Each structure stands twice: as structure tokens, then as C-alpha cells.
Short mmCIF file of C-alpha atoms in Angstrom, two decimals:
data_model
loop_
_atom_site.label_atom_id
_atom_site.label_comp_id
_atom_site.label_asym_id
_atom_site.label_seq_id
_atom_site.Cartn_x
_atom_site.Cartn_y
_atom_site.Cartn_z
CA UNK A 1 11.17 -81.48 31.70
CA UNK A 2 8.09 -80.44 29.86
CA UNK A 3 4.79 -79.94 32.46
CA UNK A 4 1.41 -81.66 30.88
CA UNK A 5 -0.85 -80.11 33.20
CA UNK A 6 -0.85 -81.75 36.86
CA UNK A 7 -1.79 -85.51 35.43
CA UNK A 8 1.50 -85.84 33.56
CA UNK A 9 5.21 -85.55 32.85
CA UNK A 10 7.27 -86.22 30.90
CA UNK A 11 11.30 -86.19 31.31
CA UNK A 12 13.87 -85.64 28.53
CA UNK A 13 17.60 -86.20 28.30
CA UNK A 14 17.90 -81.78 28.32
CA UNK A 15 16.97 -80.41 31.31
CA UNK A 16 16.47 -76.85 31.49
CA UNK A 17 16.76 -75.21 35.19
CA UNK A 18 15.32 -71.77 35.75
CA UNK A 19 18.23 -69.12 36.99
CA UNK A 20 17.03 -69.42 40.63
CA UNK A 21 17.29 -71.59 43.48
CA UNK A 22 17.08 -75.87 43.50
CA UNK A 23 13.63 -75.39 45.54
CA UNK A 24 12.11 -73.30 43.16
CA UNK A 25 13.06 -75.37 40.22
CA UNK A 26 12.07 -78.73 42.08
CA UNK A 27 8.67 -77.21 42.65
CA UNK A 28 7.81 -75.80 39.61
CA UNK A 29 5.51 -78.25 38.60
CA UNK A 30 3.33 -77.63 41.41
CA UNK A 31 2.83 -74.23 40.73
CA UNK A 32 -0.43 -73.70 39.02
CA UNK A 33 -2.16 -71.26 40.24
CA UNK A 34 -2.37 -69.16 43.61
CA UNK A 35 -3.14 -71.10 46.75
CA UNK A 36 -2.87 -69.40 49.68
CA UNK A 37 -3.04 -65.45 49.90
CA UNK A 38 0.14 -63.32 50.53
CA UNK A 39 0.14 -61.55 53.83
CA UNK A 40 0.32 -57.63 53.83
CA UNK A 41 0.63 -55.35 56.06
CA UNK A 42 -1.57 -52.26 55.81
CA UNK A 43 1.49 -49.96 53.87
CA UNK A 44 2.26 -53.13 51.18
CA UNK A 45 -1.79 -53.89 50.74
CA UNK A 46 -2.22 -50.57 49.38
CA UNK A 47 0.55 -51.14 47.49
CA UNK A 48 -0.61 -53.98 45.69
CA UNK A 49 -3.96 -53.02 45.79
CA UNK A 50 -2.39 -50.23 43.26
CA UNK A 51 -0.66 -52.76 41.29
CA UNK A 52 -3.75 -55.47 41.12
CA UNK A 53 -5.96 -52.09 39.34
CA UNK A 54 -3.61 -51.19 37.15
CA UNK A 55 -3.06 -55.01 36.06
CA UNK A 56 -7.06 -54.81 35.32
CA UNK A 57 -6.98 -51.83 33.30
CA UNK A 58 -4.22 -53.30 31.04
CA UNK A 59 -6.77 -56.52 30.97
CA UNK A 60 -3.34 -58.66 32.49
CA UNK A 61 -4.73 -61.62 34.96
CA UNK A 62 -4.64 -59.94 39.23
CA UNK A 63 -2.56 -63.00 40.22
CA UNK A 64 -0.01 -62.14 42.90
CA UNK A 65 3.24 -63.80 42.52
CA UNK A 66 3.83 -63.51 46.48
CA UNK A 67 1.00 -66.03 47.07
CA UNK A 68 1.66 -69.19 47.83
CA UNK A 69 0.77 -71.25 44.28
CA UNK A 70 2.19 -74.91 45.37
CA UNK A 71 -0.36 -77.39 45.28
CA UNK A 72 0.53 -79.27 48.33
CA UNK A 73 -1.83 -82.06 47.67
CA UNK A 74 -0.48 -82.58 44.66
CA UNK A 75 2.83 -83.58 45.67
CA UNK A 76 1.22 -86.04 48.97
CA UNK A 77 1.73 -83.08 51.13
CA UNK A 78 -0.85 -81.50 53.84
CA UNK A 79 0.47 -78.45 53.87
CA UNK A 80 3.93 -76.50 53.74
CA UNK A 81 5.15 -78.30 57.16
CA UNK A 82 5.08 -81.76 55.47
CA UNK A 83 6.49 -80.72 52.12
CA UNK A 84 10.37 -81.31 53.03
CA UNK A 85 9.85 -85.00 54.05
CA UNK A 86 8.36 -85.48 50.24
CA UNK A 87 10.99 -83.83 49.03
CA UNK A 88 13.96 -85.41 50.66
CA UNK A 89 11.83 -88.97 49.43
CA UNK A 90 11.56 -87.55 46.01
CA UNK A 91 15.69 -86.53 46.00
CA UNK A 92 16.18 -90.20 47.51
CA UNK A 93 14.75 -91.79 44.57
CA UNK A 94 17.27 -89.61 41.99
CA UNK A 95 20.08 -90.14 44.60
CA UNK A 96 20.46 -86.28 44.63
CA UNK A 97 19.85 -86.24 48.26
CA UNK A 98 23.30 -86.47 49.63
CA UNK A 99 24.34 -83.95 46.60
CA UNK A 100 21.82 -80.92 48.38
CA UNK A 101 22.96 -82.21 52.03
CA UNK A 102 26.57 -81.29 50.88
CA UNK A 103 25.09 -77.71 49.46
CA UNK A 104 23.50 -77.41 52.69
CA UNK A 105 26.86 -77.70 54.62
CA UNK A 106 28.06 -74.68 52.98
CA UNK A 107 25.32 -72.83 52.87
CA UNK A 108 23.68 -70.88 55.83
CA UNK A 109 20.44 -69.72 57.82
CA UNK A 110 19.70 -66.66 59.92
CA UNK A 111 19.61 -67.21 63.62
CA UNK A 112 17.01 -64.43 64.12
CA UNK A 113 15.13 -66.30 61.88
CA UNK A 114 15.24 -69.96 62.63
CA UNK A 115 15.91 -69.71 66.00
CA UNK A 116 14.57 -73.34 66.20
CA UNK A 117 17.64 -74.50 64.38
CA UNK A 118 20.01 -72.47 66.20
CA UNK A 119 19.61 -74.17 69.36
CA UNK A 120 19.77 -77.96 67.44
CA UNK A 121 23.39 -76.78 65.77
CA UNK A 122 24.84 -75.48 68.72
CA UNK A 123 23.80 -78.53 70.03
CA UNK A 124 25.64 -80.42 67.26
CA UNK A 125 28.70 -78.91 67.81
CA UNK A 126 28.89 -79.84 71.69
CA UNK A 127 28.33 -83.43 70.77
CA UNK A 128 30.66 -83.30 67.74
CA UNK A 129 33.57 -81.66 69.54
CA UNK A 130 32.99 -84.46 72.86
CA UNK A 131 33.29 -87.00 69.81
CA UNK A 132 36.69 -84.72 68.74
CA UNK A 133 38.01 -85.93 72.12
CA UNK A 134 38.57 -89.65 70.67
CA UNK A 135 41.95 -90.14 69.37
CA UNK A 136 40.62 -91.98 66.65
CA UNK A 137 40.27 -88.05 65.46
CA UNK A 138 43.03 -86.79 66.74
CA UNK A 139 44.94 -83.83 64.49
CA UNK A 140 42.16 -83.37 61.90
CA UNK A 141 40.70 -80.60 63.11
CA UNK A 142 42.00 -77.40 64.38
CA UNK A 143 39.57 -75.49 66.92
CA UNK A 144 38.82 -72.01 66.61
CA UNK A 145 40.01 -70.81 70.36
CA UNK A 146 40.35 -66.67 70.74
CA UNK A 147 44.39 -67.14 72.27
CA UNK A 148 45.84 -69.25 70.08
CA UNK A 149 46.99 -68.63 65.84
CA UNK A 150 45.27 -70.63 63.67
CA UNK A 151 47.48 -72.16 61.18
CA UNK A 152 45.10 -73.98 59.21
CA UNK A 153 43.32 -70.19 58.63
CA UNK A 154 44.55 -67.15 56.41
CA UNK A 155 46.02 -64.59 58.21
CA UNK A 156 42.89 -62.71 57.67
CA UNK A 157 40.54 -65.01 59.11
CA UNK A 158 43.18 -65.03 62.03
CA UNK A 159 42.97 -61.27 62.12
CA UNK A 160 39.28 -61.01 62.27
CA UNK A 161 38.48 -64.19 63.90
CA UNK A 162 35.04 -64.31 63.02
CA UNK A 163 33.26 -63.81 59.83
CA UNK A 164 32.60 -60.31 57.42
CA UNK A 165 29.48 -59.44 57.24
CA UNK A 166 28.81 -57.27 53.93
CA UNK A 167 32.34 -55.80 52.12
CA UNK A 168 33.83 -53.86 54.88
CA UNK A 169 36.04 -56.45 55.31
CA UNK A 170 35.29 -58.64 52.95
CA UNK A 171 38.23 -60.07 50.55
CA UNK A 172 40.28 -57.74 49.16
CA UNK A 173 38.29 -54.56 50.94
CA UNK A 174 40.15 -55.27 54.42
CA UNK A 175 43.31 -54.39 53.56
CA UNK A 176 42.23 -51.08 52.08
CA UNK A 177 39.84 -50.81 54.80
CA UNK A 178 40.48 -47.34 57.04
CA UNK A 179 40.24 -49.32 60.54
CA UNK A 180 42.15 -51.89 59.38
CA UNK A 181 44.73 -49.95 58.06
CA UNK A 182 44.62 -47.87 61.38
CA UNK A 183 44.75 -51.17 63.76
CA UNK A 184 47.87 -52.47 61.73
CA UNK A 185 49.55 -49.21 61.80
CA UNK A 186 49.41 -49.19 65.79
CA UNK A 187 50.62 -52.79 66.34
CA UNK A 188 53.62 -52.33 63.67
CA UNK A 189 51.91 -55.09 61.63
CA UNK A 190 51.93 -53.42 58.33
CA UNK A 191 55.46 -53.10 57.85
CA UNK A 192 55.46 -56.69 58.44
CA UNK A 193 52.74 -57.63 55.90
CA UNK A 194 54.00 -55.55 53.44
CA UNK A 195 57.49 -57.07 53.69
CA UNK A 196 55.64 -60.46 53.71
CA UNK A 197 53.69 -59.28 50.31
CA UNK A 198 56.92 -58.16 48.76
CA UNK A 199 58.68 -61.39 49.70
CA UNK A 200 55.16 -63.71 48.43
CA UNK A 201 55.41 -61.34 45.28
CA UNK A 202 59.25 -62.47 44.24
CA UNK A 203 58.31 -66.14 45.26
CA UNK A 204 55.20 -66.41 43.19
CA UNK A 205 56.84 -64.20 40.09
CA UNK A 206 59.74 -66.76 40.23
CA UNK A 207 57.68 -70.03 40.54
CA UNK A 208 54.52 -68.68 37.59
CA UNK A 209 57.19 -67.94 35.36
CA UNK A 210 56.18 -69.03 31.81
CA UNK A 211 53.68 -71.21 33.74
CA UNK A 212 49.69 -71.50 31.57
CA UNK A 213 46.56 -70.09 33.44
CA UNK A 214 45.41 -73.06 33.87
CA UNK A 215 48.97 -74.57 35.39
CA UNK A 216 47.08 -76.39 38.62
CA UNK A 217 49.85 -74.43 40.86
CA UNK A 218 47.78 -71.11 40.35
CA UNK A 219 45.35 -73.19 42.79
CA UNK A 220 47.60 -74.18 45.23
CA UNK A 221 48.85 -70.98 45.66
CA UNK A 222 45.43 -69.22 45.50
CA UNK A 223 46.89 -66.13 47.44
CA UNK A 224 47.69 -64.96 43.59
CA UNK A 225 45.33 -65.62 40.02
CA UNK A 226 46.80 -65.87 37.18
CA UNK A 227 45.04 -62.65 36.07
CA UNK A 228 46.83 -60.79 38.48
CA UNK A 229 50.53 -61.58 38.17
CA UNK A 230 51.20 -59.56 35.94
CA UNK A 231 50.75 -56.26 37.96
CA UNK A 232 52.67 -57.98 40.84
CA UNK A 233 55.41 -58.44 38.36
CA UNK A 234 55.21 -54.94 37.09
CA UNK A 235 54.71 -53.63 40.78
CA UNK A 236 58.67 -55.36 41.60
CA UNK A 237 59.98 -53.50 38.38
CA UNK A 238 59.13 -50.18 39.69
CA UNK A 239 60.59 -51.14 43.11
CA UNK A 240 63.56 -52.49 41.74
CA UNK A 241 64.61 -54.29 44.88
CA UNK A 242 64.54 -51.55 47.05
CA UNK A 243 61.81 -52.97 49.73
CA UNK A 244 59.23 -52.39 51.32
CA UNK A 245 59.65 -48.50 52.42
CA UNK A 246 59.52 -48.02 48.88
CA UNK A 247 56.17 -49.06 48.36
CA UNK A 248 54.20 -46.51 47.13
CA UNK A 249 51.23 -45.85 49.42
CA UNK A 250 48.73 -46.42 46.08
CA UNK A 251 50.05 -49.80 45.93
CA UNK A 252 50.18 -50.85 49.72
CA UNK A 253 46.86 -51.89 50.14
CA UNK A 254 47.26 -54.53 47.13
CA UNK A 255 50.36 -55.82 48.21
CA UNK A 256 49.51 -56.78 51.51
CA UNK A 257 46.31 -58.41 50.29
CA UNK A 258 48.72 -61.01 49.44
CA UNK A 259 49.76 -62.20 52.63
CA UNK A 260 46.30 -61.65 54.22
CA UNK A 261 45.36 -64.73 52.02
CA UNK A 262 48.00 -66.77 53.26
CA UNK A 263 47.78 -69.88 55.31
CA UNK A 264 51.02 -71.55 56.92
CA UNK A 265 49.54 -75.11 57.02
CA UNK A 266 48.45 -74.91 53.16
CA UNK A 267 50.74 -72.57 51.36
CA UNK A 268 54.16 -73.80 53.51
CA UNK A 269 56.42 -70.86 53.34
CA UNK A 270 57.73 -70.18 56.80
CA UNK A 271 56.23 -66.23 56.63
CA UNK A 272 54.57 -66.87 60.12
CA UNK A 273 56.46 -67.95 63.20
CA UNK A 274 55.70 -67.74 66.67
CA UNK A 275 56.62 -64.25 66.76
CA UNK A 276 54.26 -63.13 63.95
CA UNK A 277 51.74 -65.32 65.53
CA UNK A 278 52.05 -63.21 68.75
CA UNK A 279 51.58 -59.72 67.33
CA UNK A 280 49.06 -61.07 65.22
CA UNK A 281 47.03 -62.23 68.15
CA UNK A 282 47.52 -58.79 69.78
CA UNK A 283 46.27 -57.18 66.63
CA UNK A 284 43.11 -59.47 66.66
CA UNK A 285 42.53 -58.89 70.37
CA UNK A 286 42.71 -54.97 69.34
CA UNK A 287 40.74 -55.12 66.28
CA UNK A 288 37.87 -56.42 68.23
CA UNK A 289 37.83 -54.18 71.50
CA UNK A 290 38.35 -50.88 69.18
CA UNK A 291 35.95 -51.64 66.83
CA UNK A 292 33.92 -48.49 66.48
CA UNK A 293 30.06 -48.87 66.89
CA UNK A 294 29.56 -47.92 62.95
CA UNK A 295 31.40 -51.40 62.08
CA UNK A 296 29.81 -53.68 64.53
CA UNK A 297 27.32 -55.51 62.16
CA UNK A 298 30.70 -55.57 60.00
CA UNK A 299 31.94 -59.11 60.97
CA UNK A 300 30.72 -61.92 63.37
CA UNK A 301 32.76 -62.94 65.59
CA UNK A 302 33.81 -66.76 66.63
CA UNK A 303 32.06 -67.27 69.97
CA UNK A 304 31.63 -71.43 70.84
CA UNK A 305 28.38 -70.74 72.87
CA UNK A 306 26.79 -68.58 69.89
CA UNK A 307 25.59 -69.42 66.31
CA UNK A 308 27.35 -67.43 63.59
CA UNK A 309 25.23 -66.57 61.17
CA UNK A 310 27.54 -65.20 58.29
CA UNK A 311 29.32 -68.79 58.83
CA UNK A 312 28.52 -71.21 56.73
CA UNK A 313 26.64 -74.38 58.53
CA UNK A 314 29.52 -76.55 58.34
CA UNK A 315 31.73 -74.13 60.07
CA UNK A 316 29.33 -73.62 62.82
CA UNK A 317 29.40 -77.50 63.45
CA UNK A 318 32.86 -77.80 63.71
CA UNK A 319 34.05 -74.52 64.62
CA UNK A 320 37.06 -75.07 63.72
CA UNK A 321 39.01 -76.05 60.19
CA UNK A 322 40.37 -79.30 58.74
CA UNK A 323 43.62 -79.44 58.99
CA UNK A 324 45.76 -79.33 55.93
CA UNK A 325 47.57 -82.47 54.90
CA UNK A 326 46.48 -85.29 56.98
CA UNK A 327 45.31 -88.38 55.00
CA UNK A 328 41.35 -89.02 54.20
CA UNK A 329 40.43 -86.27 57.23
CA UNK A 330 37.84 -84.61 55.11
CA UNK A 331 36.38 -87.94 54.40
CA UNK A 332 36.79 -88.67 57.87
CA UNK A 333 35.57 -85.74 59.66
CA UNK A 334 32.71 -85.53 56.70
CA UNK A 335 31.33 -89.10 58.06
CA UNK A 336 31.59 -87.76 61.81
CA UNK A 337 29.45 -84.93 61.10
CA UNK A 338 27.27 -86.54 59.48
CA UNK A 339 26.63 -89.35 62.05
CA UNK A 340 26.51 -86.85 64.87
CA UNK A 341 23.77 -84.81 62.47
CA UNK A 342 21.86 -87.79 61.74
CA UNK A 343 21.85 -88.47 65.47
CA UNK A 344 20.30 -85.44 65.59
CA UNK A 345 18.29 -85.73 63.06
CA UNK A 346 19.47 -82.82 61.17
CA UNK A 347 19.94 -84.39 58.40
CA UNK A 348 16.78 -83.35 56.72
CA UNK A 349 17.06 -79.54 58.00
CA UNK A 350 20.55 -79.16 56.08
CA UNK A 351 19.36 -80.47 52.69
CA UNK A 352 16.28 -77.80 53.39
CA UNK A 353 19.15 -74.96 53.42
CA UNK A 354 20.73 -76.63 50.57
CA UNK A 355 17.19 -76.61 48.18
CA UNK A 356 18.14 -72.55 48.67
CA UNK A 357 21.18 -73.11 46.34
CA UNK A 358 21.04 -70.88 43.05
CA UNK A 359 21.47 -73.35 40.20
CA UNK A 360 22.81 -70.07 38.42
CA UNK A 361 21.61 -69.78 34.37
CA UNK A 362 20.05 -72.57 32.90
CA UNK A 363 21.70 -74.64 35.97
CA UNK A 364 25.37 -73.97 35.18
CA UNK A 365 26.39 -74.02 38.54
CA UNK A 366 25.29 -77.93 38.94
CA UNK A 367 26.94 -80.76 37.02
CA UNK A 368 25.16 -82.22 34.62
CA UNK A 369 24.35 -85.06 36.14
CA UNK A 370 22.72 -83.13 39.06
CA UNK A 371 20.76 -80.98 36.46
CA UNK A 372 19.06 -84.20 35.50
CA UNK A 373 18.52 -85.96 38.69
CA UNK A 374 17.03 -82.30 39.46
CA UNK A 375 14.81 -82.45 35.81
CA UNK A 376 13.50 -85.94 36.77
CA UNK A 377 12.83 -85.54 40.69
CA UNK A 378 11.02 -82.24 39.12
CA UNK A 379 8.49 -84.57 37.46
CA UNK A 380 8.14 -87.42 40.22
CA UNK A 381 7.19 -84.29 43.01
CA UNK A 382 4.25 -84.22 41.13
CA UNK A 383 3.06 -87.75 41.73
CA UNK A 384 1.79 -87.71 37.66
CA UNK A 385 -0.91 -90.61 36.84
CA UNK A 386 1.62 -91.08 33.74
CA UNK A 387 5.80 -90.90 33.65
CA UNK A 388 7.37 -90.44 30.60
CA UNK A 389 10.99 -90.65 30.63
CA UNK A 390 12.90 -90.48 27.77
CA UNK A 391 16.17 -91.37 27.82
CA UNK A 392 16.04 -89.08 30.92
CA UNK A 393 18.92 -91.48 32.60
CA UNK A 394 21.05 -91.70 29.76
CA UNK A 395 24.38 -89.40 31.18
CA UNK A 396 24.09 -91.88 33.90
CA UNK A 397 26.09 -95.36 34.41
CA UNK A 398 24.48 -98.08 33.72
CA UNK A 399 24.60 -99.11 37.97
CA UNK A 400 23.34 -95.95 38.40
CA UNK A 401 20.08 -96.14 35.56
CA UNK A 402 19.09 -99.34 36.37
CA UNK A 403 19.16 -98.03 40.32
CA UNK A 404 17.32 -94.74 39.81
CA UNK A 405 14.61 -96.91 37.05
CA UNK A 406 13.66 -99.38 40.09
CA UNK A 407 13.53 -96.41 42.59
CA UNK A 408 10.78 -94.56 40.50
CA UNK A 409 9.12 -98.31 39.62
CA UNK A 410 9.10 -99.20 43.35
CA UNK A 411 7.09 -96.15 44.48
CA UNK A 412 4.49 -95.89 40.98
CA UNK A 413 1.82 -97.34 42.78
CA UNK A 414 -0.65 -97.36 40.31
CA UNK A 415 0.49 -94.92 38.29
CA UNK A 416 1.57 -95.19 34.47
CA UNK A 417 5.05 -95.25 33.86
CA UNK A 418 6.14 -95.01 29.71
CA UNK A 419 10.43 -95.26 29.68
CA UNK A 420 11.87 -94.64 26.63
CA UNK A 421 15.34 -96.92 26.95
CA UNK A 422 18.88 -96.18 25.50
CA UNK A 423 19.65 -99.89 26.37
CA UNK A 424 17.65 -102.94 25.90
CA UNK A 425 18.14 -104.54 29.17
CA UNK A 426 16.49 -101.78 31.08
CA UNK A 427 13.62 -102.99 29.86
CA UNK A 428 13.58 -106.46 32.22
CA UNK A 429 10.97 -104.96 34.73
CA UNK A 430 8.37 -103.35 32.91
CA UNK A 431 5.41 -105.61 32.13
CA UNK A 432 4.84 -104.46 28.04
CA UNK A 433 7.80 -104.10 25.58
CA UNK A 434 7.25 -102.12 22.50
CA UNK A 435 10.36 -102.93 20.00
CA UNK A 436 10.34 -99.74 17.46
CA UNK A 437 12.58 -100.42 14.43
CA UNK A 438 13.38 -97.79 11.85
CA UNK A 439 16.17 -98.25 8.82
CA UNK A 440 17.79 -100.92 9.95
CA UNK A 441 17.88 -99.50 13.96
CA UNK A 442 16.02 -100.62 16.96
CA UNK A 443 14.96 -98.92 19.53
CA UNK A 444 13.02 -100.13 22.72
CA UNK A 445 9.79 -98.50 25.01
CA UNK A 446 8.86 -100.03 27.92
#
């Protein structure tokens, strides 16, 4: 999408996203020139004061890029409070909406800062889990309770119930992790996790076996890449069968990673039963209460009366996890929570998390399709007195084109729309045809 000052756009079939977040790419287009001031306090003035003199005196423009530079009135907007509702219109019309709504599920706000929203998800989750209580739901979710082993978790997110905060005990750092390793070491739980790793090891060494990369078992067993089976298999030559006293302490740490990843109701290999589950819980319950003050801000803990902020939303809403193998429940559960958000009315305040989604370079981390919805709803914020759009739905359906073509028709107005067709029906609605024909090919503008 090319910008033609704040009168026009125009929309190609390439759209190019900038390596930052959906918002920022969305609003682009409104972004002119400075609007509001920056605040400062006294410290950070003088600090840009320094910056705005030396910009002078190397004749560069004294724009700050910490203003605000979105021209609210440009996009129908009074002012930064009634932005989201144009945006959430302007996402309906490219049917991207329910595409950032799912972003917003997994994504996550502060609960120092949006205190606000805190109280409204907590609130969620109490009317979610009283909805829970139908049997119509029965068995598709597993709560998150303190006493009880959660099968459809890994054993790490058993161990910590709650959520890392930073890399203490983050991934692959917990096992390695001095506390950790201390806390296991107490409750005799890392003889059993290492016999656990040595016993995942053989399995997964036998079942990869002359399997590709890309084999799509590597994913159901994600407790082991591709990349890394080869040390595991080199790691059982040098034991030689010997066990897991044998382990040498430089490889502990990786080979209980392994089962620290596991999850009973996914992976299905009988390493936890109710015994395990028992000293496991013990080990949790001691984590927690010996968890020195230096490590507190290290992992936020599952409390059903208190927002986690590390969590993504979706967690916080059902604190608790589908559970693995029952039929349609993420489809299921996925309509639930969104009725009871909608209820709510939530709706709008999870697709305004999900607008803070990094598209990643050039918008790699979006589908195609998205990165065009995104390209077009980038022009339409703008209200332009003239739309060009040029072949902008073509990596669409046809369903799909002619939907999104009467969506941006229906709300012109009187504005100037120019639509540069890849099929000559789409042209029914439009009140002038122009028929181009070149070398023996046709080619129509409406």
C-alpha cells in the first residue's frame, strides 16, 4: 500500500508490513506529522532538549518521534479513546477482525497497567468457569487447582504452577537452574527425572530412527527437535546402558529437560503415575514456600482470585488447559469463551492486545492473506476521498472478494472508489465500467 498524501490510497496485490507491531502498521497512514507533544519529565526534557539542538545544528527537521503523530480526525476519530471502535469497523470490513481477536487470546497485558481490564477478566473467568459447570462441557477443560497433578500440563508447568517470568526458569534454563536443581535434589525427584530422560531418550532414538526433519512425529513428540537427536543419541553411546548413575553431571541438566517437557495426556507414555504425581506435588508445594526473595519476580504463580500477568489472556480466562483428545473441545470451548467475552463485552479489548502483535520482517509472521487484509484495512483507516485497489483481493476466494468489495462499497459514502478487477464479474456493482484491451487480452476497471 502506497500513501498519496491523506486524500488518497491506493492498494496493490504486494503488501509490504513494517517489522513492528499490526497497530503500528494499520496506522501508518495516519501518521503525518506530530500531533500531540510527548510528555517528559524534567531528567528526559533535558534530554531531548539535547537531542532537538543537535538535530538543528546538523539542519535535520526537531520532530520527536515520541509525539503522538496520528491524525485522529482523519480516521473519524475524536481522539485516542475512540480510535479502537474505528479500528475494529475498519478490520470488520477486511474480515481480519476475528484473525487479531485470536492474537489477542494469546497475547497479554500488564495488570499494573490496565488495572481496568484486570478486574473485567477476572470477571470473565468466574462467569466462564459457572458456565464450566454445565455438562454440556463436561471433560474439556482441566482446572488449574494447587493439590491436584495436572495431566493435561508438562511436568514443568506442574512443577512451577504458575508462569516464568524472564529466563530463570524459563524453557530449558529450569533444569539447569541452581534452586531447581537444589529443590529436586531434596525431594529425590532428580533421580527420577533423570531415569525418566534416559528412558524418553531410548524411546524417541528408537521411534526417529531414519525418520526426515520434517516427519510430523517430531511435533507430536515436541519434548525432542529434530536438531537435537542427535546428541541424545550420542549421549546413550557414551552411557552404554549403564543408567542413570552414570550420567555425567555435564549432561544431567539436558537430560532431564526432556521429561520436564512432557505431558501424560498428550505424549501417552505411562512415565507419571499417581506416585510421581504425589512427589511431584510435594516438590511444587516446596518450590514455592522456599523460594528465596532474589527469585520472587521469577515466576507467577496460578492464584484463581488474581490476574497473571506473564499468562497469556486466554489462560487467565480459563485457568485451566484443554484437555488433550476430546473431539471439537477447542472449537467448543473457543465458542464459550467467546460468548461469555462478548457478554462482557470484551471482545473489542482483546483484539486491542492483539493490534500489539509483531508482524515480524516484512510481515512474515502473518499469512499472506492476513498481510493483505492488513495492506487494504491500512488504506480504508484513512477514510481517502479516492480508493484504488488493484487487484488488492486477488489471493482471496472469489466468496471472499466479492464479500470484502461490498464491505468497502457499503461504507464509501461519497467517496471515490477506482477497483482494478482480476475477474469480470466483480465489476456488477460499480456504476462505470472501463473495458481495457491490450494484444488480444482484456482487462476490466470499475
Amino acid at each position: 500500500e502506497y500513501v498519496l498524501g491523506s486524500r488518497a490510497a491506493y492498494v496493490g496485490q504486494d503488501t509490504y508490513l513494517f517489522p513492528q507491531s499490526v497497530r503500528d502498521n494499520l496506522l501508518f497512514g495516519l501518521k503525518h506529522r506530530p500531533i500531540a507533544p510527548a510528555l517528559y519529565n524534567d531528567e528526559e526534557r533535558k534530554e531531548r532538549e539535547a537531542f532537538w539542538r543537535e538535530s538543528e545544528r546538523a539542519g535535520n527537521p526537531v520532530l520527536d518521534p515520541n509525539a503522538d503523530w496520528i491524525d485522529y480526525e482523519l480516521a473519524g476519530a475524536k481522539g485516542p479513546g475512540d480510535l479502537l471502535a474505528r479500528i475494529v469497523g475498519v478490520l470488520r470490513q477486511v474480515e481480519l477482525d476475528d484473525d487479531i481477536y485470536s492474537l489477542g487470546l494469546r497475547g497479554s497485558i500488564n495488570a499494573n497497567t490496565r488495572p481496568d481490564l484486570v478486574e473485567k477478566f477476572i470477571k470473565a473467568r468466574h462467569t466462564l468457569h459457572g458456565r464450566l459447570q454445565d455438562p454440556a462441557y463436561a471433560g474439556l477443560i482441566e482446572p488449574f487447582n494447587a493439590e491436584k497433578y495436572n495431566k493435561n500440563l508438562s511436568v514443568a508447568e506442574n512443577f512451577l504452577f504458575g508462569t516464568p517470568v524472564g529466563k530463570e526458569f524459563d524453557g530449558d534454563n529450569l533444569a539447569a537452574n541452581p534452586y531447581m536443581q537444589s529443590v529436586l535434589g531434596e525431594t529425590g525427584l532428580d533421580q527420577d527425572l533423570l531415569r525418566m530422560g534416559l528412558s524418553i531418550a531410548e524411546t524417541m532414538v528408537e521411534l526417529f530412527s531414519g525418520l526426515s526433519p520434517d516427519n510430523p512425529l517430531f511435533e507430536q513428540y515436541s519434548f525432542i527437535s529434530a536438531d537435537e537427536l542427535p546428541n541424545v543419541r550420542l549421549l546413550l553411546q557414551r552411557l552404554g546402558g549403564k543408567g542413570a548413575d552414570a550420567v555425567p553431571p555435564a549432561d544431567r541438566a539436558r537430560l532431564m529437560t526432556l521429561p520436564l517437557r512432557y505431558i501424560e495426556a498428550r505424549h501417552r507414555l505411562g512415565l507419571i503415575d499417581s506416585a510421581t504425581e504425589e512427589r511431584l506435588l510435594m516438590a511444587r508445594r516446596a518450590f514455592a514456600q522456599g523460594l528465596p526473595e532474589s527469585l520472587r519476580g521469577a515466576v507467577e504463580f496460578y492464584d484463581f482470585e488474581r490476574y497473571n500477568s506473564a499468562a497469556t489472556l486466554q489462560d487467565n480466562v480459563l485457568f485451566g488447559r484443554l484437555v488433550y483428545g476430546q473431539a471439537q473441545a477447542d472449537v467448543r470451548i473457543g465458542t464459550l469463551v467467546s460468548e461469555v467475552l462478548n457478554d462482557l463485552k470484551l471482545r473489542d479489548s482483546v483484539i486491542d492486545v492483539g493490534l500489539e502483535y509483531n508482524v515480524g520482517v516484512a510481515g512474515k509472521r502473518l499469512p499472506a492473506t492476513q498481510r493483505q487484509k492488513l495492506g487494504i484495512a491500512r488504506a480504508l483507516i484513512k477514510r481517502p476521498q479516492l480508493l484504488i485497489v488493484n487487484e488488492a483481493v486477488a489471493v482471496f476466494d472469489g466468496r471472499t472478494q466479492d464479500r470484502i468489495r461490498d464491505n468497502i462499497l457499503g461504507s464509501a459514502e461519497n467517496r471515490g472508489v477506482v477497483w482494478i478487477a482480476n475477474r469480470p464479474n466483480q465489476a456488477g456493482p460499480f456504476q462505470q465500467v472501463v473495458v481495457m484491451t491490450q494484444a488480444g487480452s482484456s482487462r476490466r476497471m470499475a
